[in-house]
Coordinates of C-alpha atoms in Angstrom, one line a residue:
X1 CA 344.4 62.8 -95.9
X2 CA 344.8 59.8 -93.5
X3 CA 348.0 57.8 -94.3
X4 CA 348.0 54.1 -94.0
X5 CA 350.2 54.0 -90.9
X6 CA 347.8 56.4 -89.2
X7 CA 345.2 53.7 -89.2
X8 CA 347.3 51.9 -86.7
X9 CA 348.3 55.0 -84.7
X10 CA 344.8 56.7 -84.4
X11 CA 342.6 54.9 -81.8
X12 CA 339.5 55.9 -83.8
X13 CA 340.7 54.1 -86.9
X14 CA 342.8 51.2 -85.4
X15 CA 341.3 47.7 -85.6
X16 CA 344.5 45.8 -84.8
X17 CA 344.4 42.3 -86.3
X18 CA 340.8 42.8 -87.5
X19 CA 342.1 44.7 -90.6
X20 CA 341.3 42.4 -93.6
X21 CA 344.0 41.4 -96.1
X22 CA 342.4 43.8 -98.7
X23 CA 342.5 46.6 -96.2
X24 CA 346.1 45.9 -95.2
X25 CA 347.3 45.9 -98.8
X26 CA 345.3 49.0 -99.8
X27 CA 346.3 51.0 -96.7
X28 CA 350.0 50.1 -97.0
X29 CA 350.1 48.4 -93.6
X30 CA 350.5 44.8 -94.8
X31 CA 353.5 43.3 -93.0
X32 CA 353.1 45.8 -90.1
X33 CA 350.7 43.3 -88.4
X34 CA 351.0 39.6 -87.7
X35 CA 349.5 37.3 -90.3
X36 CA 346.5 36.2 -88.2
X37 CA 343.2 37.9 -88.9
X38 CA 340.9 38.3 -85.8
X39 CA 337.3 39.4 -85.6
X40 CA 336.2 42.1 -83.1
X41 CA 334.5 39.3 -81.1
X42 CA 337.8 37.4 -80.8
X43 CA 339.5 40.5 -79.7
X44 CA 336.8 41.1 -77.0
X45 CA 337.5 37.7 -75.6
X46 CA 341.2 38.4 -75.4
X47 CA 340.5 41.8 -73.7
X48 CA 338.3 40.1 -71.1
X49 CA 341.0 37.5 -70.3
X50 CA 343.6 40.3 -70.1
X51 CA 341.6 42.4 -67.7
X52 CA 340.7 39.5 -65.5
X53 CA 344.4 38.6 -65.1
X54 CA 344.8 41.6 -62.9
X55 CA 343.8 41.3 -59.3
X56 CA 344.2 45.0 -58.4
X57 CA 341.4 47.3 -59.7
X58 CA 343.8 50.1 -60.4
X59 CA 345.7 47.8 -62.8
X60 CA 342.4 46.9 -64.4
X61 CA 341.7 50.7 -64.8
X62 CA 345.1 51.2 -66.4
X63 CA 344.6 48.4 -68.9
X64 CA 341.3 49.8 -69.9
X65 CA 342.7 53.3 -70.3
X66 CA 345.5 52.0 -72.5
X67 CA 343.0 50.0 -74.6
X68 CA 341.0 53.2 -75.1
X69 CA 344.2 54.9 -76.2
X70 CA 344.9 52.4 -78.9
X71 CA 341.6 51.0 -80.1
X72 CA 338.5 53.2 -79.3
X73 CA 335.8 51.0 -80.8
X74 CA 337.1 47.9 -79.0
X75 CA 337.2 49.8 -75.7
X76 CA 333.7 51.1 -75.9
X77 CA 332.2 47.9 -77.1
X78 CA 333.9 46.0 -74.3
X79 CA 332.6 48.5 -71.7
X80 CA 329.1 48.8 -73.2
X81 CA 328.6 45.0 -73.3
X82 CA 330.0 44.4 -69.8
X83 CA 328.6 47.4 -67.8
X84 CA 328.1 45.6 -64.5
X85 CA 331.6 44.2 -64.6
X86 CA 333.6 47.2 -65.7
X87 CA 331.6 50.3 -64.6
X88 CA 333.1 50.1 -61.1
X89 CA 336.5 50.1 -62.7
X90 CA 336.2 53.1 -65.0
X91 CA 333.8 55.0 -62.7
X92 CA 333.1 54.8 -58.9
X93 CA 334.8 53.5 -56.9
X94 CA 338.0 52.8 -58.7
X95 CA 338.1 56.2 -60.5
X96 CA 338.6 57.8 -57.1
X97 CA 341.7 55.8 -56.5
X98 CA 342.9 56.7 -60.0
X99 CA 342.5 60.4 -59.3
X100 CA 344.5 60.1 -56.1
X101 CA 347.3 58.4 -58.1
X102 CA 346.9 60.5 -61.2
X103 CA 350.4 61.9 -61.1
X104 CA 351.8 58.4 -61.1
X105 CA 349.6 56.9 -63.8
X106 CA 349.4 59.9 -66.1
X107 CA 350.6 58.8 -69.5
X108 CA 348.9 60.3 -72.6
X109 CA 347.1 63.7 -72.7
X110 CA 343.3 63.3 -72.7
X111 CA 341.4 66.5 -72.6
X112 CA 342.5 70.0 -71.8
X113 CA 344.1 71.6 -68.8
X114 CA 343.2 75.3 -68.6
X115 CA 344.9 77.2 -65.7
X116 CA 344.2 80.4 -64.0
X117 CA 347.4 81.7 -65.6
X118 CA 345.6 81.4 -69.0
X119 CA 343.0 83.9 -68.0
X120 CA 342.4 86.1 -71.0
X121 CA 343.5 83.4 -73.5
X122 CA 341.0 80.6 -72.9
X123 CA 339.5 80.7 -76.4
X124 CA 343.0 80.3 -77.8
X125 CA 343.5 77.1 -75.8
X126 CA 340.1 75.7 -76.9
X127 CA 341.3 76.2 -80.5
X128 CA 344.2 73.9 -79.7
X129 CA 341.8 71.0 -79.3
X130 CA 342.0 69.2 -82.7
X131 CA 338.3 68.2 -82.9
X132 CA 336.0 71.0 -84.1
X133 CA 332.7 69.0 -83.6
X134 CA 332.4 69.1 -79.8
X135 CA 328.9 68.8 -78.5
X136 CA 329.5 68.0 -74.8
X137 CA 332.1 69.3 -72.3
X138 CA 332.5 67.9 -68.8
X139 CA 334.7 70.1 -66.6
X140 CA 335.9 70.3 -63.0
X141 CA 338.0 72.5 -60.9
X142 CA 339.0 69.5 -58.8
X143 CA 337.9 70.9 -55.4
X144 CA 335.5 68.2 -54.4
X145 CA 336.4 64.9 -56.1
X146 CA 333.8 62.3 -54.9
X147 CA 334.2 62.2 -51.2
X148 CA 337.9 62.6 -51.4
X149 CA 338.1 66.4 -51.2
X150 CA 340.5 68.8 -53.1
X151 CA 342.5 66.9 -55.6
X152 CA 343.3 69.8 -57.9
X153 CA 344.5 68.8 -61.3
X154 CA 344.4 65.1 -60.3
X155 CA 340.6 65.5 -60.7
X156 CA 340.9 65.1 -64.5
X157 CA 340.1 61.4 -64.0
X158 CA 336.5 62.4 -63.3
X159 CA 335.5 64.2 -66.5
X160 CA 337.5 61.6 -68.5
X161 CA 335.5 58.8 -66.8
X162 CA 332.2 60.6 -67.1
X163 CA 332.6 61.1 -70.9
X164 CA 333.6 57.5 -71.3
X165 CA 330.1 56.7 -69.9
X166 CA 328.5 59.2 -72.3
X167 CA 329.7 56.9 -75.1
X168 CA 329.5 53.5 -73.5
X169 CA 326.0 53.9 -71.9
X170 CA 324.3 56.4 -74.3
X171 CA 326.2 56.1 -77.5
X172 CA 327.3 59.7 -77.7
X173 CA 330.1 59.9 -80.2
X174 CA 333.5 60.1 -78.5
X175 CA 334.9 62.8 -80.8
X176 CA 332.0 65.0 -79.7
X177 CA 333.1 64.8 -76.0
X178 CA 335.8 67.0 -74.4
X179 CA 337.0 66.6 -70.8
X180 CA 338.5 69.8 -69.2
X181 CA 340.2 70.5 -65.9
X182 CA 340.2 74.1 -64.7
X183 CA 343.3 74.4 -62.6
X184 CA 343.0 77.3 -60.2
X185 CA 345.4 75.7 -57.6
X186 CA 344.7 73.5 -54.7
X187 CA 344.5 73.9 -50.9
X188 CA 345.6 70.3 -50.4
X189 CA 349.0 70.6 -48.7
X190 CA 349.9 67.0 -49.5
X191 CA 349.5 67.7 -53.2
X192 CA 351.4 71.0 -53.1
X193 CA 354.3 69.0 -51.6
X194 CA 353.8 65.9 -53.8
X195 CA 356.8 65.6 -56.3
X196 CA 354.4 63.8 -58.8
X197 CA 351.7 66.5 -58.7
X198 CA 351.0 67.8 -62.3
X199 CA 349.0 70.9 -61.5
X200 CA 349.8 74.5 -60.4
X201 CA 351.7 74.6 -57.1
X202 CA 349.7 77.4 -55.5
X203 CA 346.7 77.9 -53.2
X204 CA 343.3 78.1 -54.8
X205 CA 342.2 81.3 -56.3
X206 CA 338.9 82.7 -54.9
X207 CA 336.6 85.6 -55.3
X208 CA 336.5 88.0 -58.3
X209 CA 339.4 86.5 -60.2
X210 CA 337.9 83.0 -60.0
X211 CA 334.5 84.2 -61.1
X212 CA 335.9 86.1 -64.0
X213 CA 337.9 83.0 -65.0
X214 CA 334.7 80.8 -65.0
X215 CA 332.8 83.5 -66.9
X216 CA 335.5 83.6 -69.6
X217 CA 335.5 79.8 -69.8
X218 CA 331.8 79.5 -70.4
X219 CA 331.8 82.3 -73.0
X220 CA 334.8 80.8 -74.8
X221 CA 333.1 77.4 -75.0
X222 CA 330.0 78.7 -76.8
X223 CA 332.1 81.0 -78.9
X224 CA 334.2 78.0 -80.1
X225 CA 331.5 75.3 -80.3
X226 CA 328.1 77.0 -80.3
X227 CA 325.4 78.1 -78.0
X228 CA 323.9 74.6 -77.7
X229 CA 327.1 73.0 -76.4
X230 CA 326.3 71.0 -73.3
X231 CA 328.5 72.2 -70.4
X232 CA 328.4 69.8 -67.4
X233 CA 329.8 71.0 -64.1
X234 CA 331.4 68.2 -62.2
X235 CA 332.8 68.0 -58.6
X236 CA 332.7 71.6 -57.7
X237 CA 332.8 72.4 -54.0
X238 CA 329.7 73.6 -52.1
X239 CA 331.1 77.2 -52.0
X240 CA 330.7 77.3 -55.8
X241 CA 328.5 74.5 -57.1
X242 CA 325.0 75.8 -56.3
X243 CA 325.7 79.5 -57.0
X244 CA 327.4 78.8 -60.4
X245 CA 324.5 76.6 -61.4
X246 CA 322.0 79.4 -60.5
X247 CA 324.2 81.9 -62.3
X248 CA 324.5 80.0 -65.6
X249 CA 321.5 77.7 -65.9
X250 CA 319.3 80.2 -67.8
X251 CA 322.2 81.5 -70.0
X252 CA 323.8 78.3 -71.2
X253 CA 323.0 74.6 -71.9
X254 CA 324.3 73.4 -68.6
X255 CA 323.7 71.3 -65.6
X256 CA 325.6 70.1 -62.4
X257 CA 325.6 66.3 -62.2
X258 CA 326.5 66.3 -58.5
X259 CA 323.4 68.4 -57.7
X260 CA 320.9 67.4 -60.5
X261 CA 322.1 64.0 -61.6
X262 CA 322.4 62.8 -58.1
X263 CA 319.0 64.3 -57.3
X264 CA 317.4 62.6 -60.3
X265 CA 318.7 59.1 -59.5
X266 CA 317.9 59.4 -55.8
X267 CA 314.3 60.5 -56.5
X268 CA 313.9 57.7 -59.0
X269 CA 314.8 55.3 -56.2
X270 CA 312.3 57.0 -53.9
X271 CA 309.6 56.6 -56.6
X272 CA 310.4 52.9 -57.1
X273 CA 310.3 52.4 -53.3
X274 CA 306.7 53.6 -53.2
X275 CA 305.7 50.3 -54.8
X276 CA 307.2 48.5 -51.8
X277 CA 306.3 50.8 -48.9
X278 CA 302.8 51.6 -50.3
X279 CA 303.4 55.2 -49.1
X280 CA 303.2 58.1 -51.5
X281 CA 306.2 60.3 -51.7
X282 CA 304.2 63.0 -50.0
X283 CA 303.5 60.7 -47.0
X284 CA 307.2 60.3 -46.0
X285 CA 309.4 62.3 -43.7
X286 CA 312.8 62.8 -45.2
X287 CA 316.0 63.3 -43.1
X288 CA 319.3 64.1 -44.7
X289 CA 322.7 63.6 -43.2
X290 CA 324.6 66.3 -44.9
X291 CA 323.3 69.6 -46.2
X292 CA 325.7 70.3 -49.1
X293 CA 325.0 70.6 -52.8
X294 CA 324.0 66.9 -53.3
X295 CA 321.6 66.9 -50.4
X296 CA 320.0 70.1 -51.5
X297 CA 319.7 68.9 -55.0
X298 CA 317.9 65.7 -53.9
X299 CA 315.7 67.6 -51.4
X300 CA 314.6 70.2 -54.0
X301 CA 313.7 67.6 -56.6
X302 CA 311.9 65.5 -54.0
X303 CA 309.9 68.6 -53.1
X304 CA 309.0 69.0 -56.8
X305 CA 307.9 65.4 -56.9
X306 CA 305.7 65.9 -53.8
X307 CA 304.2 69.1 -55.3
X308 CA 303.3 67.0 -58.4
X309 CA 301.4 64.7 -56.0
X310 CA 299.3 67.6 -54.7
X311 CA 301.2 69.3 -51.9
X312 CA 302.1 73.0 -51.8
X313 CA 305.8 73.8 -52.0
X314 CA 305.8 74.9 -48.4
X315 CA 304.0 71.7 -47.3
X316 CA 306.6 69.6 -49.2
X317 CA 309.5 71.5 -47.7
X318 CA 308.1 71.0 -44.2
X319 CA 308.6 67.2 -44.7
X320 CA 312.3 67.6 -45.3
X321 CA 314.9 67.8 -42.4
X322 CA 318.7 68.2 -42.7
X323 CA 321.6 67.7 -40.3
X324 CA 325.1 69.0 -41.1
X325 CA 328.4 69.3 -39.2
X326 CA 326.8 71.9 -36.8
X327 CA 323.7 69.8 -36.1
X328 CA 320.1 69.9 -37.1
X329 CA 319.3 72.8 -39.5
X330 CA 317.4 74.9 -37.0
X331 CA 316.7 78.6 -37.3
X332 CA 317.4 78.9 -33.6
X333 CA 320.9 77.4 -33.6
X334 CA 324.0 79.6 -33.3
X335 CA 324.9 80.8 -36.8
X336 CA 321.5 80.0 -38.2
X337 CA 320.9 78.0 -41.4
X338 CA 323.3 78.2 -44.3
X339 CA 321.9 80.4 -47.1
X340 CA 322.0 77.5 -49.7
X341 CA 319.7 75.4 -47.4
X342 CA 317.5 78.1 -46.0
X343 CA 314.2 76.7 -47.2
X344 CA 314.9 73.5 -45.2
X345 CA 315.7 75.2 -41.9
X346 CA 313.1 74.5 -39.1
X347 CA 311.9 76.6 -36.2
X348 CA 312.7 74.0 -33.6
X349 CA 315.1 73.4 -30.8
X350 CA 318.8 73.0 -32.0
X351 CA 320.2 69.5 -31.6
X352 CA 323.7 68.2 -32.3
X353 CA 323.1 64.5 -31.5
X354 CA 322.2 62.8 -34.7
X355 CA 320.7 59.7 -33.0
X356 CA 318.4 61.8 -30.9
X357 CA 317.1 63.6 -34.0
X358 CA 316.3 60.3 -35.6
X359 CA 314.3 59.3 -32.5
X360 CA 312.5 62.6 -32.1
X361 CA 311.7 63.4 -35.8
X362 CA 311.0 59.8 -36.7
X363 CA 311.8 60.0 -40.4
X364 CA 310.7 57.2 -42.8
X365 CA 313.5 58.0 -45.3
X366 CA 317.1 58.5 -44.2
X367 CA 319.4 59.8 -46.9
X368 CA 323.2 60.1 -46.5
X369 CA 325.2 62.7 -48.4
X370 CA 327.8 63.3 -45.7
X371 CA 330.9 61.5 -47.0
X372 CA 331.3 60.3 -43.4
X373 CA 331.8 56.5 -43.5
X374 CA 329.8 54.6 -41.0
X375 CA 327.7 57.6 -39.9
X376 CA 324.6 55.4 -39.9
X377 CA 325.5 53.5 -36.8
X378 CA 323.7 50.4 -35.6
X379 CA 321.7 52.5 -33.2
X380 CA 320.6 54.9 -35.9
X381 CA 319.5 52.0 -38.1
X382 CA 317.7 50.3 -35.3
X383 CA 315.8 53.5 -34.6
X384 CA 314.8 53.8 -38.2
X385 CA 313.3 50.3 -37.9
X386 CA 311.3 51.5 -34.9
X387 CA 310.1 54.6 -36.8
X388 CA 308.4 52.7 -39.6
X389 CA 307.7 49.2 -40.9
X390 CA 309.7 49.7 -44.2
X391 CA 312.4 52.3 -43.6
X392 CA 314.2 53.7 -46.7
X393 CA 318.0 53.9 -46.2
X394 CA 320.1 55.6 -48.8
X395 CA 323.9 55.7 -48.2
X396 CA 324.9 57.7 -51.2
X397 CA 328.4 58.9 -50.4
X398 CA 331.3 57.9 -52.6
X399 CA 333.6 56.1 -52.8
X400 CA 332.8 52.9 -50.9
X401 CA 334.9 53.9 -47.9
X402 CA 332.7 57.0 -47.4
X403 CA 329.3 55.2 -47.5
X404 CA 327.3 56.0 -44.4
X405 CA 326.6 52.2 -43.9
X406 CA 327.0 49.0 -45.8
X407 CA 324.1 47.1 -47.3
X408 CA 324.7 44.2 -44.9
X409 CA 324.6 46.6 -41.9
X410 CA 321.4 48.1 -43.1
X411 CA 319.7 44.8 -43.3
X412 CA 321.2 43.4 -40.1
X413 CA 320.0 46.3 -37.9
X414 CA 316.6 46.8 -39.4
X415 CA 315.5 43.2 -39.2
X416 CA 315.8 42.9 -42.9
X417 CA 312.9 45.4 -43.4
X418 CA 314.8 48.3 -45.0
X419 CA 314.8 49.4 -48.6
X420 CA 318.5 50.2 -49.2
X421 CA 320.5 51.9 -52.0
X422 CA 324.1 53.1 -52.1
X423 CA 326.2 55.3 -54.2
X424 CA 328.9 52.6 -54.6
X425 CA 328.4 48.9 -55.3
X426 CA 328.1 46.4 -52.4
X427 CA 328.1 42.6 -52.6
X428 CA 324.9 40.7 -52.2
X429 CA 323.4 40.7 -48.6
X430 CA 322.6 37.5 -46.8
X431 CA 319.8 37.8 -44.3
X432 CA 317.5 35.3 -42.7
X433 CA 318.3 32.6 -45.3
X434 CA 317.7 34.9 -48.2
X435 CA 320.0 36.8 -50.6
X436 CA 319.3 40.4 -51.5
X437 CA 321.0 42.4 -54.4
X438 CA 320.7 46.0 -53.3
X439 CA 320.5 48.8 -55.9
X440 CA 323.3 51.3 -56.6
X441 CA 321.9 54.8 -56.9
X442 CA 324.5 55.6 -59.6
X443 CA 324.3 58.9 -61.6
X444 CA 325.3 56.9 -64.6
X445 CA 321.6 55.9 -64.9
X446 CA 320.7 59.5 -65.5
X447 CA 323.3 61.8 -67.0
X448 CA 324.2 59.9 -70.2
X449 CA 320.6 59.6 -71.3
X450 CA 319.9 63.3 -70.4
X451 CA 323.0 64.3 -72.4
X452 CA 322.0 62.2 -75.4
X453 CA 318.5 63.7 -75.5
X454 CA 319.9 67.2 -75.2
X455 CA 322.5 66.7 -77.9
X456 CA 320.1 65.0 -80.3
X457 CA 317.7 67.9 -80.2
X458 CA 320.3 70.7 -79.8
X459 CA 318.4 71.8 -76.6
X460 CA 319.6 75.3 -75.5
X461 CA 318.6 75.1 -71.8
X462 CA 318.0 72.3 -69.3
X463 CA 315.2 73.0 -66.8
X464 CA 314.9 71.2 -63.5
X465 CA 311.8 69.4 -64.7
X466 CA 313.9 67.5 -67.2
X467 CA 315.6 65.7 -64.3
X468 CA 312.2 64.8 -62.8
X469 CA 311.2 63.4 -66.2
X470 CA 314.4 61.3 -66.2
X471 CA 313.7 60.1 -62.7
X472 CA 310.2 58.9 -63.6
X473 CA 311.5 57.1 -66.7
X474 CA 314.2 55.3 -64.6
X475 CA 311.7 54.4 -61.9
X476 CA 309.4 52.9 -64.5
X477 CA 312.2 50.6 -65.6
X478 CA 312.3 48.8 -62.2
X479 CA 310.6 45.4 -62.5
X480 CA 308.8 43.4 -59.9
X481 CA 311.7 41.0 -60.0
X482 CA 314.1 43.8 -59.1
X483 CA 311.9 44.7 -56.1
X484 CA 311.7 41.1 -55.0
X485 CA 315.5 40.9 -54.5
X486 CA 315.7 44.2 -52.7
X487 CA 316.7 46.4 -55.7
X488 CA 315.0 49.7 -56.5
X489 CA 317.0 50.3 -59.6
X490 CA 317.2 48.1 -62.7
X491 CA 320.2 46.0 -63.3
X492 CA 323.2 47.9 -64.6
X493 CA 323.2 45.5 -67.5
X494 CA 320.0 47.4 -68.6
X495 CA 321.5 50.9 -68.3
X496 CA 321.9 51.3 -72.1
X497 CA 318.2 50.7 -72.6
X498 CA 317.4 53.1 -69.7
X499 CA 319.6 55.8 -71.2
X500 CA 317.9 55.5 -74.6
X501 CA 314.5 55.7 -72.9
X502 CA 315.5 58.7 -70.9
X503 CA 317.0 60.4 -74.0
X504 CA 313.7 59.9 -75.9
X505 CA 311.6 61.3 -73.1
X506 CA 314.0 64.3 -72.7
X507 CA 313.8 64.9 -76.4
X508 CA 310.0 64.9 -76.3
X509 CA 310.1 67.3 -73.4
X510 CA 312.5 69.6 -75.3
X511 CA 310.1 70.0 -78.2
X512 CA 307.0 70.3 -75.9
X513 CA 308.7 73.1 -73.9
X514 CA 310.2 74.9 -77.0
X515 CA 313.8 74.2 -75.9
X516 CA 314.9 72.2 -79.0
X517 CA 316.8 73.8 -81.9
X518 CA 316.7 71.0 -84.4
X519 CA 314.0 71.9 -86.9
X520 CA 311.7 70.7 -88.2
X521 CA 310.9 68.3 -85.4
X522 CA 311.6 64.8 -86.6
X523 CA 308.5 62.7 -87.4
X524 CA 309.9 59.7 -85.6
X525 CA 311.7 61.2 -82.6
X526 CA 312.9 57.9 -81.2
X527 CA 314.4 56.9 -84.5
X528 CA 316.1 60.4 -84.8
X529 CA 317.7 59.9 -81.3
X530 CA 318.9 56.4 -82.2
X531 CA 320.4 57.7 -85.5
X532 CA 322.7 60.1 -83.5
X533 CA 324.3 57.2 -81.6
X534 CA 327.8 55.8 -81.9
X535 CA 328.5 52.6 -83.8
X536 CA 330.6 50.3 -81.5
X537 CA 331.4 47.9 -84.4
X538 CA 334.3 48.1 -86.8
X539 CA 333.6 49.7 -90.2
X540 CA 335.3 49.2 -93.5
X541 CA 338.6 51.1 -93.9
X542 CA 338.3 50.9 -97.7
X543 CA 337.1 53.9 -99.7
X544 CA 333.6 53.8 -101.0
X545 CA 333.5 52.6 -104.6
X546 CA 330.7 52.1 -107.1
X547 CA 330.2 51.1 -110.7
X548 CA 328.9 53.2 -113.6
X549 CA 326.4 52.0 -116.1
X550 CA 327.9 51.2 -119.5
X551 CA 328.2 54.1 -121.9
X552 CA 325.9 54.2 -124.9
X553 CA 327.5 53.2 -128.2
X554 CA 328.0 55.9 -130.9
X555 CA 329.9 56.0 -134.2
X556 CA 332.8 58.1 -133.0
X557 CA 334.7 60.0 -135.8
X558 CA 338.4 59.6 -136.2
X559 CA 340.6 62.4 -134.8
X560 CA 341.3 65.0 -137.5
X561 CA 344.3 67.4 -137.6
X562 CA 343.6 70.9 -136.4
X563 CA 343.3 73.3 -139.3
X564 CA 346.3 75.7 -139.5
X565 CA 344.2 78.8 -139.7
X566 CA 342.7 78.2 -136.2

């Protein structure tokens, strides 16, 4: 039973000064609040003023975290109605800074920390989580947080932030979301010597012990919450990301956002760019700077999109080139091609000069997944402008400091002819007397909608084609007005509509492919998906009451004494 005071202590129930007089009296909290009654709309205005008072983005982040800790509905409504303004605070790029300072800003437990020392007891830890109705788990081992590297237990800010967007952008109920950090140590020496560090002070566990730990975790999750529980891998390093996805994708309801979410949003941008370049996807030459999990994810989904246009898989793969820390992915180079990118290795002369490769191969699409800030130099950008009339430039690395080039640089060095997108937001570009608002290839366009569709239908596996469906849905949302101002993604203000549209298409696909577990199939699938969504508005705290109809009238006999012989 929820006591009156718990309505003020529980962020799910708390409404602050929005409790009515009747509610305050009935719940026994009258006098615990100031006399003024404020609507949720009035509270939202106060929150906006309070956030805007801070100049430092980390302070804004802390304010929003504290708001979530005390009033859940107010936090999610504020975020969902001001996506463009607050998304960069609760997600990239500010969340990266929050992770780096996590030991300093850590206040209230949110989510679970499961360490390698808990091996053999993971199910017992999951039982400690007080909410039994978990539908989605986002988890990380903290080894590759954005472009910042190994942050160990400090990486908890990422699953917490991702799940906030599950609710704010797709209406997935917050009590159904569980963020988890798998603490297997860190190889970051600075953290091991950091007095504020909150994780295990040991080097990362590798090999068999690590794999057994992840196996046990996956099994424990479905044992605790069911086979259809969505398990989202987040910010795992290259050494583990691809192989774990391959290992588990056909056994669990799982996906890796860094590989598949990034791929989906990037391919959506490429699809939208077709309307500007007038070149089919299969007519482009793609060049990736970086050959890690994100680059391979984008490349593989791009290949799938080209195959859908009529190419064979081999023909599509031949149009994709990659360049990593050792140079062009050539089968002739010393050490050969990394196994995870083998299909994109080319039988050509090795080359370690990135600029020379751009001039020789003449790509029409340049995609950065390198986490090397400024890697797209003026010379590289100028060469792209020579290669093709409308070069596509994607600088996708996060956070902002890791972007391969800025939006302004891309326009300045391609004579304003480029089609540009980035992983982090950039201010509007001024070029040749015109202002351009470039698009942000943000995973938040994709993963909340995919998750909503999967949860609403209790989908048991997530095929790669589901992300191609999401990409097409997102690309179709780009308007001519967006394209006219240089944007190949819809405004972030529309991301809630996009998420719902993606969820509905994912749900349709789940039934078409026999992946859904909700039976019978709802007659109105769109309505069914909407009915699963969170209500951002305050609800009455009063118990539900109802009247009875009057009793019929009867001549009731007077009470008689009970006979003694009975």
